[in-house]
Short mmCIF file of C-alpha atoms and ligand atoms in Angstrom, two decimals:
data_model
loop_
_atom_site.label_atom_id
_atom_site.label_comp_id
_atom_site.label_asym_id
_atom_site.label_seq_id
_atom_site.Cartn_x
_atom_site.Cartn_y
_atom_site.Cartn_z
CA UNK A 9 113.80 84.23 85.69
CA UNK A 10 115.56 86.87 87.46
CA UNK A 11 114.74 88.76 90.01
CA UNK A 12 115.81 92.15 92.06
CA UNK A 13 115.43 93.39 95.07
CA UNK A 14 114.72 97.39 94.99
CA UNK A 15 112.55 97.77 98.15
CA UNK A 16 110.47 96.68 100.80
CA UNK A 17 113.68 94.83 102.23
CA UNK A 18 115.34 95.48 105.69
CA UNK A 19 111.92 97.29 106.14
CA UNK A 20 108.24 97.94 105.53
CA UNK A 21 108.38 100.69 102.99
CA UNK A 22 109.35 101.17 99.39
CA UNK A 23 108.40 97.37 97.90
CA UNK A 24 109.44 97.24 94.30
CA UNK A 25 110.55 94.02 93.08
CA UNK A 26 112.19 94.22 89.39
CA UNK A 27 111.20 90.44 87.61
CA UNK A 28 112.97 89.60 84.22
CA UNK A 29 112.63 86.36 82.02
CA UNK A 30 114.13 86.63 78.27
CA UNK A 31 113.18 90.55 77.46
CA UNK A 32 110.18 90.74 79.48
CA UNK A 33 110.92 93.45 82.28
CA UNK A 34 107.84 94.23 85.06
CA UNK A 35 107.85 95.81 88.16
CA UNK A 36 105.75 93.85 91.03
CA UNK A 37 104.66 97.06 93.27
CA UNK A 38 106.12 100.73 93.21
CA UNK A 39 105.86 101.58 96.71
CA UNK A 40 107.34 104.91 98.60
CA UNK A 41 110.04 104.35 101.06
CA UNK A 42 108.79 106.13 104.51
CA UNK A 43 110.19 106.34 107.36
CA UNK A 44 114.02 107.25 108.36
CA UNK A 45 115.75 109.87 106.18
CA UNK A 46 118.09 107.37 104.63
CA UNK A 47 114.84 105.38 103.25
CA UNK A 48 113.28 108.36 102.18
CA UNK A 49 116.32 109.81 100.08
CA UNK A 50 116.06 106.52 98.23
CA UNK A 51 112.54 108.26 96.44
CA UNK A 52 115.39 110.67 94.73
CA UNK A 53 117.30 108.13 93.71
CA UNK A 54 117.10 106.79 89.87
CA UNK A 55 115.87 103.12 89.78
CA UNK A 56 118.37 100.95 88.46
CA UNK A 57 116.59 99.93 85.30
CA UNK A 58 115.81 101.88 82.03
CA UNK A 59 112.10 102.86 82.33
CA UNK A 60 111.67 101.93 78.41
CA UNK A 61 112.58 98.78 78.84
CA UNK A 62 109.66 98.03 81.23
CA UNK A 63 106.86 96.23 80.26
CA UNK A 64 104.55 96.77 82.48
CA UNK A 65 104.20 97.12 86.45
CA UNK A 66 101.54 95.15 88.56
CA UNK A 67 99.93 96.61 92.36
CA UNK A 68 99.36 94.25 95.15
CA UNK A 69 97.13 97.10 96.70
CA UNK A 70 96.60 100.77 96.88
CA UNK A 71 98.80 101.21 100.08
CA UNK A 72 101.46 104.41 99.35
CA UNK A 73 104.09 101.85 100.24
CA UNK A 74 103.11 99.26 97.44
CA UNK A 75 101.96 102.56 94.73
CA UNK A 76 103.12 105.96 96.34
CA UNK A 77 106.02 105.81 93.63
CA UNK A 78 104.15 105.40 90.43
CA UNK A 79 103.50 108.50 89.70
CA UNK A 80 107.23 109.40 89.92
CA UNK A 81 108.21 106.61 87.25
CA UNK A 82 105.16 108.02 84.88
CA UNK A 83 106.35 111.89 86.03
CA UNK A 84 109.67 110.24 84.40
CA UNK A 85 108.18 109.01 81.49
CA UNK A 86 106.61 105.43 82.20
CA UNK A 87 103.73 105.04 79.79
CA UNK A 88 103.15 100.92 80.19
CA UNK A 89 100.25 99.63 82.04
CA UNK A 90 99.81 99.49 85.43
CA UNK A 91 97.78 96.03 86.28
CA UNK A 92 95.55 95.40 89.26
CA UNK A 93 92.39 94.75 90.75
CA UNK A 94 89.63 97.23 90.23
CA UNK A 95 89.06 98.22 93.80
CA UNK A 96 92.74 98.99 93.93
CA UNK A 97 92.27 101.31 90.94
CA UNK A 98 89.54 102.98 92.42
CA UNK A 99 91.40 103.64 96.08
CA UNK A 100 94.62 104.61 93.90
CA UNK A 101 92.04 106.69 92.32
CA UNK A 102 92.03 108.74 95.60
CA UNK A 103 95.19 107.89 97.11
CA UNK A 104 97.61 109.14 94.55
CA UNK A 105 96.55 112.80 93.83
CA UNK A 106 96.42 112.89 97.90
CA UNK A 107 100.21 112.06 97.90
CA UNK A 108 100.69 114.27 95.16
CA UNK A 109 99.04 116.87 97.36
CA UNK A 110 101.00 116.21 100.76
CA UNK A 111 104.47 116.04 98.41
CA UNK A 112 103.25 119.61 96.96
CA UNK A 113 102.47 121.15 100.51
CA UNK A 114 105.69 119.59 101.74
CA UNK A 115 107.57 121.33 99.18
CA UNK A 116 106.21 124.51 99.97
CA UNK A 117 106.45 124.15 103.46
CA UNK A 118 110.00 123.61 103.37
CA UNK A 119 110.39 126.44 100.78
CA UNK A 120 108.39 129.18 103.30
CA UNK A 121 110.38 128.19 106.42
CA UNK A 122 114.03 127.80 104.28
CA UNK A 123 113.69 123.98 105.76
CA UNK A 124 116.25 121.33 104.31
CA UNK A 125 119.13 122.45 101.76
CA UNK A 126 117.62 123.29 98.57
CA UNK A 127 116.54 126.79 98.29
CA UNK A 128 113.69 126.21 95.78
CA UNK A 129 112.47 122.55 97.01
CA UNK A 130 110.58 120.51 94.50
CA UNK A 131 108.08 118.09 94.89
CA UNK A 132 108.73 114.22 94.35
CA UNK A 133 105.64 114.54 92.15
CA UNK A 134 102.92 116.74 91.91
CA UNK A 135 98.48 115.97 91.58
CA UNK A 136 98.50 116.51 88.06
CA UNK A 137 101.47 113.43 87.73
CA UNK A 138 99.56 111.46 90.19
CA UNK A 139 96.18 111.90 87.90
CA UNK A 140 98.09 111.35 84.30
CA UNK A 141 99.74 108.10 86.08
CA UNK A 142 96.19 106.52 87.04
CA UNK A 143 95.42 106.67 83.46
CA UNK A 144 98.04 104.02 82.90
CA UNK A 145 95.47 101.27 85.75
CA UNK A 146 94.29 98.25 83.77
CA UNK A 147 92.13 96.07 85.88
CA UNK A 148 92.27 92.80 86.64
CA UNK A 149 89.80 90.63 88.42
CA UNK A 150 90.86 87.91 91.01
CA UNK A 151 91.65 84.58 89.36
CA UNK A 152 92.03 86.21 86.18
CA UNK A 153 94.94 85.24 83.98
CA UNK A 154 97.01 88.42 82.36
CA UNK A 155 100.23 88.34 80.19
CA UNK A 156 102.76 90.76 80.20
CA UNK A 157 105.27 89.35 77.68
CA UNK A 158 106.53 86.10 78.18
CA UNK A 159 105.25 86.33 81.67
CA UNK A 160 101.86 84.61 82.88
CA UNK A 161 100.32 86.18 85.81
CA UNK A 162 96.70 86.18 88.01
CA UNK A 163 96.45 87.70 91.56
CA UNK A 164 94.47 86.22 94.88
CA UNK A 165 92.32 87.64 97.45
CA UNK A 166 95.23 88.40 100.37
CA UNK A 167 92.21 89.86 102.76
CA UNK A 168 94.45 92.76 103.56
CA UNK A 169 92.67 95.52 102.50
CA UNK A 170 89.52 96.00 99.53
CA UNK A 171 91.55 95.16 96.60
CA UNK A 172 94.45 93.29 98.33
CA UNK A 173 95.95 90.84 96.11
CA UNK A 174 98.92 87.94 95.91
CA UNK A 175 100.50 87.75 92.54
CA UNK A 176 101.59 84.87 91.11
CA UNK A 177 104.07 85.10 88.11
CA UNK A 178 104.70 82.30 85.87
CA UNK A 179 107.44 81.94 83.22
CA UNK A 180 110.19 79.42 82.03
CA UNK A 181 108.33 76.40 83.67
CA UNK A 182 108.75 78.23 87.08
CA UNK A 183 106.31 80.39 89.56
CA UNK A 184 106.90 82.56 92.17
CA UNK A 185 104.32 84.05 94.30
CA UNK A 186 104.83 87.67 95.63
CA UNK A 187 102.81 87.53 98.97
CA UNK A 188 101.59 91.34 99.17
CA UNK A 189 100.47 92.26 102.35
CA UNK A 190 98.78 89.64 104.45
CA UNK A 191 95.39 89.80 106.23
CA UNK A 192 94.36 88.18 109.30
CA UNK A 193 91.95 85.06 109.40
CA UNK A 194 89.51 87.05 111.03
CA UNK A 195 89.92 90.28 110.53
CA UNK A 196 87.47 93.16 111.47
CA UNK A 197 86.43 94.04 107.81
CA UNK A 198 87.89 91.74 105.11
CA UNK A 199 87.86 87.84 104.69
CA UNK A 200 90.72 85.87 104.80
CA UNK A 201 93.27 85.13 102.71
CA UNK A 202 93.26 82.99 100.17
CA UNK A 203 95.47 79.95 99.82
CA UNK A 204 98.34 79.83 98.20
CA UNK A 205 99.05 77.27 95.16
CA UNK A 206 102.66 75.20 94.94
CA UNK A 207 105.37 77.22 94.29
CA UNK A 208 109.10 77.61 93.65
CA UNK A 209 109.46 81.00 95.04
CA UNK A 210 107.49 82.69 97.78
CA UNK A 211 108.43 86.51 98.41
CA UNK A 212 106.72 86.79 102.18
CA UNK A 213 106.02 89.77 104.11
CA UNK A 214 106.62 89.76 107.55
CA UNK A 215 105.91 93.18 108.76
CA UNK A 216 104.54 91.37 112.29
CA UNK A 217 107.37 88.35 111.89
CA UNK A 218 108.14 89.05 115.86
CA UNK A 219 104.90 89.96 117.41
CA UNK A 220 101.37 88.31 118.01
CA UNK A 221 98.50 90.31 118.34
CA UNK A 222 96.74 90.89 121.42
CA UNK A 223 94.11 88.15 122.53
CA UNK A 224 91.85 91.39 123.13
CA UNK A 225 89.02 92.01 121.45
CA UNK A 226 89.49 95.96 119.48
CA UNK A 227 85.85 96.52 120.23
CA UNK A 228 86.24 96.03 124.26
CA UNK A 229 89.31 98.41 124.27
CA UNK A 230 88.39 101.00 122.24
CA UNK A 231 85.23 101.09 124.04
CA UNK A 232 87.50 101.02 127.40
CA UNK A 233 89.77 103.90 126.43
CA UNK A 234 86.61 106.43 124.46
CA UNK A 235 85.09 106.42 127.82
CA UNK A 236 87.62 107.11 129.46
CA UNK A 237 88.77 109.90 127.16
CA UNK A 238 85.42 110.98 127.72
CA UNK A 239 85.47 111.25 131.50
CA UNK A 240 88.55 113.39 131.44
CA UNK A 241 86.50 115.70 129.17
CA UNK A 242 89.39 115.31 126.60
CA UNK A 243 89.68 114.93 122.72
CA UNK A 244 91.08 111.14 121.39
CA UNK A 245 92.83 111.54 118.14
CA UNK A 246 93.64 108.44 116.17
CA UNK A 247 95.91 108.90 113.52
CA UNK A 248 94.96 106.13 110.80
CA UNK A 249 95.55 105.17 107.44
CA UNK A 250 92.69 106.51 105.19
CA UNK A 251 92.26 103.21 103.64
CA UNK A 252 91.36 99.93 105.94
CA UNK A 253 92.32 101.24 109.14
CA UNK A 254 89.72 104.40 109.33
CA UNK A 255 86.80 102.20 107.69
CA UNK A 256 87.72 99.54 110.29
CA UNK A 257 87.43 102.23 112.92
CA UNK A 258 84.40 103.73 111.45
CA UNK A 259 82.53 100.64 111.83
CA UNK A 260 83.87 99.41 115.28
CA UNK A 261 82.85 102.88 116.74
CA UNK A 262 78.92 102.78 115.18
CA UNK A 263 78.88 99.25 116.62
CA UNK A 264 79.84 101.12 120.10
CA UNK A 265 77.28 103.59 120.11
CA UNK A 266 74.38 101.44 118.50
CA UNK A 267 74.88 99.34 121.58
CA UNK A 268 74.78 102.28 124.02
CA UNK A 269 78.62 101.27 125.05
CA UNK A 270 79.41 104.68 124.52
CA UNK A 271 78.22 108.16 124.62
CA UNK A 272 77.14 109.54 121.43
CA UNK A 273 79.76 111.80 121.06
CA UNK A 274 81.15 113.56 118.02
CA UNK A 275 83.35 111.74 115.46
CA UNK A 276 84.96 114.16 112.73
CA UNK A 277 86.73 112.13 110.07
CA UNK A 278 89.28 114.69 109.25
CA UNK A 279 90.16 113.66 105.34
CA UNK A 280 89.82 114.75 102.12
CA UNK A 281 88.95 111.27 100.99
CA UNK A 282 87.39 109.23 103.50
CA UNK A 283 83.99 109.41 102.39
CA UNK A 284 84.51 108.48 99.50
CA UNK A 285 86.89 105.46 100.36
CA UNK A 286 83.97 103.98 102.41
CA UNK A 287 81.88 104.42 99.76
CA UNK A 288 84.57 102.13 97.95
CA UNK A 289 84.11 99.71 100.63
CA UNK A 290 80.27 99.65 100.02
CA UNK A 291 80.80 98.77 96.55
CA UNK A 292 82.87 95.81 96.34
CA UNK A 293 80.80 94.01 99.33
CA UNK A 294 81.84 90.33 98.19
CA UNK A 295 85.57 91.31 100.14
CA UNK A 296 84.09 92.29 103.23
CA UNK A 297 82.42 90.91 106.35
CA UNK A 298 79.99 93.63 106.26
CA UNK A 299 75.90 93.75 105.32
CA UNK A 300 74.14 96.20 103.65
CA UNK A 301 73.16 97.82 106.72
CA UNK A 302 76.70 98.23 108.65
CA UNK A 303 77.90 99.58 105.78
CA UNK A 304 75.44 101.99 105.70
CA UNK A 305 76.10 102.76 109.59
CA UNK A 306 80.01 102.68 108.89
CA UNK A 307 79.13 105.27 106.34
CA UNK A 308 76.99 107.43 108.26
CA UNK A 309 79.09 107.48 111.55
CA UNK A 310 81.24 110.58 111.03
CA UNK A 311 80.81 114.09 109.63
CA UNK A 312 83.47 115.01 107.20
CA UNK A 313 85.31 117.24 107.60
CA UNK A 314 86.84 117.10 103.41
CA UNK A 315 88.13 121.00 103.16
CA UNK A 316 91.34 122.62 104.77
CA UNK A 317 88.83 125.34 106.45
CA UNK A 318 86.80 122.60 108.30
CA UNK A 319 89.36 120.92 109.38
CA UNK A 320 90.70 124.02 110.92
CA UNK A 321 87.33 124.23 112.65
CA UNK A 322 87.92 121.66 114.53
CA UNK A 323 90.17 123.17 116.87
CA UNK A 324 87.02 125.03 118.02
CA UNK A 325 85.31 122.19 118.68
CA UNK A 326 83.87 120.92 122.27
CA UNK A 327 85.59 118.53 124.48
CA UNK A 328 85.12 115.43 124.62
CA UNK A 329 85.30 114.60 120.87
CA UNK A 330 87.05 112.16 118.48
CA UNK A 331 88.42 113.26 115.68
CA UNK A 332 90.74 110.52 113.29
CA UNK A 333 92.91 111.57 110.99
CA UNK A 334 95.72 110.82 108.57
CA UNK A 335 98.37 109.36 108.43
CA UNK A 336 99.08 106.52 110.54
CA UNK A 337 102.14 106.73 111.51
CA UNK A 338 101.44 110.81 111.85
CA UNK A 339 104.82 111.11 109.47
CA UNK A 340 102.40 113.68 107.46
CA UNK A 341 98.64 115.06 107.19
CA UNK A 342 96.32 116.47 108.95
CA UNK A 343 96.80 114.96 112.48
CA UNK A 344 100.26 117.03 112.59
CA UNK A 345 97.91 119.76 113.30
CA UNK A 346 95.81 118.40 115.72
CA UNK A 347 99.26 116.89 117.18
CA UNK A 348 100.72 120.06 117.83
CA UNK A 349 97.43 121.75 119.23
CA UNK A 350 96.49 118.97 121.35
CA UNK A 351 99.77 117.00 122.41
CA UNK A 352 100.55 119.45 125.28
CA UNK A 353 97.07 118.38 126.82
CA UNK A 354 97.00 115.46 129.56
CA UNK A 355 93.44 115.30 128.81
CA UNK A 356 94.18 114.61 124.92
CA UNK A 357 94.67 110.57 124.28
CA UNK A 358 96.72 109.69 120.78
CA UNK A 359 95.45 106.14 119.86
CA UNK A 360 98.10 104.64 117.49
CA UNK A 361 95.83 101.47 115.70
CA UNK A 362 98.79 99.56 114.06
CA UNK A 363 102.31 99.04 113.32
CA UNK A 364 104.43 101.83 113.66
CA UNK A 365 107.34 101.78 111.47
CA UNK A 366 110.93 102.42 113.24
CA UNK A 367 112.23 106.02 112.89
CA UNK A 368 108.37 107.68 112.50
CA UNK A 369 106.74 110.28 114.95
CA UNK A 370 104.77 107.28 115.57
CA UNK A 371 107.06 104.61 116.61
CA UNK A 372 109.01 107.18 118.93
CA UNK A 373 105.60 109.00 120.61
CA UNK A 374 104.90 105.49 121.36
CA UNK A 375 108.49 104.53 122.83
CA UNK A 376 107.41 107.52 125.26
CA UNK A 377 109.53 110.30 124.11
CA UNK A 378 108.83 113.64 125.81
CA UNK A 379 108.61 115.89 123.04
CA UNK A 380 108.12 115.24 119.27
CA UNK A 381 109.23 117.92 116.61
CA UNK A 382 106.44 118.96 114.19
CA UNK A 383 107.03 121.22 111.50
CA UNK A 384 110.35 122.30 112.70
CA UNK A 385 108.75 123.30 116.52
CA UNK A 386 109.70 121.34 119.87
CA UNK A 387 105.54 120.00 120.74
CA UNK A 388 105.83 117.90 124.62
CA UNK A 389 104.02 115.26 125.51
CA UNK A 390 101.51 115.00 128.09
CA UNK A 391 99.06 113.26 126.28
CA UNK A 392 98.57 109.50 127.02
CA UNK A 393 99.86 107.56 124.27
CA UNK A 394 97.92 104.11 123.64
CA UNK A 395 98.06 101.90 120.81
CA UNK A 396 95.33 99.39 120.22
CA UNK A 397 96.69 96.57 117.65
CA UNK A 398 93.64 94.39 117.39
CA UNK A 399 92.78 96.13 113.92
CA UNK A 400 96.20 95.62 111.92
CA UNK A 401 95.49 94.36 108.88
CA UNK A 402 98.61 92.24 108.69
CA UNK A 403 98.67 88.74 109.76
CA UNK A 404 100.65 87.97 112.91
CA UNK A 405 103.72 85.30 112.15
CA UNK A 406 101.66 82.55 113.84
CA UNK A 407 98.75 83.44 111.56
CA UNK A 408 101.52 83.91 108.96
CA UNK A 409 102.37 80.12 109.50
CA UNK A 410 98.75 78.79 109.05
CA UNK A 411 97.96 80.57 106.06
CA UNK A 412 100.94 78.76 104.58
CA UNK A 413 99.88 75.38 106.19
CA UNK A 414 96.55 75.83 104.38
CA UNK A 415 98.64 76.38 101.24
CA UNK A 416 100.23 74.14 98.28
CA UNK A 417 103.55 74.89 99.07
CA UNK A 418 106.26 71.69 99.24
CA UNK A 419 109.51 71.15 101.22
CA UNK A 420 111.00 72.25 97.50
CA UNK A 421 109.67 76.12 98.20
CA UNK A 422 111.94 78.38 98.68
CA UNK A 423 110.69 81.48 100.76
CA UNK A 424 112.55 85.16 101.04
CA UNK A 425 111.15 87.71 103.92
CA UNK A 426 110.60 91.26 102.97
CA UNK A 427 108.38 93.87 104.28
CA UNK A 428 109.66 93.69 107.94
CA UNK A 429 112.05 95.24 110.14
CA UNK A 430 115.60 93.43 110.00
CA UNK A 431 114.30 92.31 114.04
CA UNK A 432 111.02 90.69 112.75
CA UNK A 433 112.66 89.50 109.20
CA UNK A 434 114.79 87.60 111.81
CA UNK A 435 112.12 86.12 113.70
CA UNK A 436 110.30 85.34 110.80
CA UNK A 437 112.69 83.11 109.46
CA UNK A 438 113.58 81.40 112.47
CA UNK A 439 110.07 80.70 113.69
CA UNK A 440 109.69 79.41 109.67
CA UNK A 441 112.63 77.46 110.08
CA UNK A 442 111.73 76.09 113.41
CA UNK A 443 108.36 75.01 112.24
CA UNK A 444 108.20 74.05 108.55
CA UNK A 445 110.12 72.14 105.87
CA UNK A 446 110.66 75.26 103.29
CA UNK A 447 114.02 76.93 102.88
CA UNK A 448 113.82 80.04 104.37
CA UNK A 449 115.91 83.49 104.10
CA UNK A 450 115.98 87.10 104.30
CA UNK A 451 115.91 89.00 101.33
CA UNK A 452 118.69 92.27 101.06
CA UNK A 453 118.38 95.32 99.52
CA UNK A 454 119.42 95.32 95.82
CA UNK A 455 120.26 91.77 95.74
CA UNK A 456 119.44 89.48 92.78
CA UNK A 457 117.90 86.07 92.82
CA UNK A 458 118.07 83.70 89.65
CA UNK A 459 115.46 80.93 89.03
ZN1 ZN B 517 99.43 97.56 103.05
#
């Protein structure tokens, strides 16, 4: 077995993980690189593989930087399956054409303001790719056991988000387990992960390999900082992920106001698809911590605001209000627009709610820079800028380290990192190292591993 490194290494974008044994060919994950411009020029760049002569590609989970870049491969001509869980399907199902969307508008942007060098920009991919490439999903339960050539695979629950799964690949008497991403043991939605069986290979993310999270509880702090958003008569924005993050949100802030810990102020979930992703929730309820009934509440907190004319509403809105929006690291969406109205504001608090990936408006509003650019215009900063980190769905490395001590795994595993900065990669492995028996590395970009 052979396998190649094409992403998600030396950061937390782009996985794509090229696995050969005799002529079988798949791709584990497809993911968009994000991020710095030298990562995101990679999405132009032709994979190093002849699309014909793959067999299939399997999805950890619907996150853009596991499947943002499938519908590029099936814009190029990829007709094979695509193989993964059915909740994935159905948040790829919204997901995708979204990305298609924001690629589309980004385009155009850049075309109307003469932005970049290319005086007709073209989008990575467009909706209609992004729909044609979802007809390629095949589902596959948990525990269920697929082929794809001469390769035997299943995936496991990884509690990350609804849908999140581990893969393990069998073939010539070997198997290596591709960790996706992580969840927590006790995470504010989804159950924990499931434990891993013995293995010769583990691919390991370790997007938090050099942080814990906080010992506070998310409920206590984002009741702390809504009221006192609320008594500077300000708005909070909370750029979030559509999908785990906002849901996770959703229900934290109905707990809040159910218990009177907060006023009952508005909440305007400012997506296109957020309804409908907690609907998604609502429907696979065997993942999730949740009842009937606080799904019902998570559901019901918001009003929606789904069309580009609402959401421009919103800057009419009354102070103090809440209004969560994508995407989380604000690199795009509809919180750029709430950013640039609302930044200049002291009253205005930004609550980042996860890891902010290095070289992102995110990671450098957080590192307390004074102004941020936002399509192409100078925006200050007098907002507070908080983050609140209780509700990552990733798995600190301590956590990290338990889920493999509840695993299979023998002193004759081997273990690469991905999925992290190079800083936490580092830490990762020499925490690992420090306190286990399995061989431990980094993984590099475009490198290739033989088994
Ligand atoms: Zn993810």
């Amino acid at each position: 077995m052979r396998i190649t490194f094409l992403g998600g290494t030396e950061t937390v974008t782009g996985s794509k993980y090229l696995v050969e044994s005799g002529a079988t060919r798949i791709l584990v994950d497809c993911g968009l690189f994000q991020g710095y411009k030298r990562l995101r020029e990679r999405n132009w760049q032709p994979l190093p593989l002849d699309l014909n002569q793959l067999d299939g590609i399997v999805l950890t989970h619907a996150h853009l930087d596991h499947s943002g870049y499938i519908p590029r491969l099936s814009q190029q001509g990829y007709r094979k399956p695509v193989f993964t869980h059915p909740a994935t399907k159905a948040l790829c199902g919204i997901l995708l054409p979204d990305s298609g969307r924001i690629q589309e508008e980004d385009a155009r942007f850049h075309a109307r303001h003469r932005l970049g060098k290319h005086a007709f920009p073209q989008p990575l991919y467009d909706r209609a790719a992004a729909g044609r490439s979802l007809e390629l999903f095949k589902p596959v339960e948990f525990g269920e056991i697929f082929s794809i050539g001469s390769i035997k695979l299943h995936l496991q629950a990884a509690g990350h988000i609804l849908g999140a799964g581990s893969l393990i690949v069998e073939a010539e008497g070997k198997r290596v387990g591709f960790s996706g991403d992580v969840g927590r043991p006790d995470d504010v939605l989804m159950n924990p992960p499931d434990p891993l069986p013995d293995l010769d290979l583990l691919l390991l993310e370790s997007t938090y390999g050099n942080r814990r999270h906080a010992e506070t509880d998310p409920l206590d702090q984002l009741a702390t900082i809504v009221n006192e958003t609320v008594g500077k008569g300000g708005a909070l924005l909370i750029p979030s992920f559509a999908v785990g993050r906002a849901q996770a949100l959703q229900h934290l802030l109905a707990t809040l106001k159910q218990t009177g810990r907060i006023a009952d102020l508005p909440v305007y979930l400012d997506s296109p698809m957020a309804v409908s992703v907690a609907d998604i929730y609502c429907r696979y309820s065997a993942q999730h911590r949740l009842s009937h009934d606080q799904c019902h509440h998570m559901c019901e907190l918001a009003t929606y605001t789904r069309g580009v004319e609402e959401s421009k509403a919103l800057a009419g809105q009354r102070f103090p209000h809440i209004i969560i929006a994508g995407s989380g690291m604000a690199t795009g969406g509809r919180i750029l627009h709430h950013l640039k109205r609302l930044l200049r504001d002291h009253r205005t608090l930004v609550l980042f709610t996860g890891y902010q990936a290095g070289g992102t408006r995110g990671a450098k509003m957080l590192s307390g820079a004074e102004s941020v650019k936002i399509h192409g215009e100078w925006v200050p900063v007098k907002a507070r800028i908080e983050v609140i980190h209780g509700l990552s769905g990733h798995a600190d490395y301590v956590e990290i380290q338990h889920w493999l001590a509840r695993s299979q795994l023998t002193e004759n595993t081997a273990i690469k990192l991905v999925h992290g900065e190079p800083e936490s990669l580092e830490a990762m492995r020499d925490h690992l190292r420090r306190t286990t028996r399995y061989g431990v590395e980094v993984a590099s970009y475009q490198s290739i591993l033989s088994l």
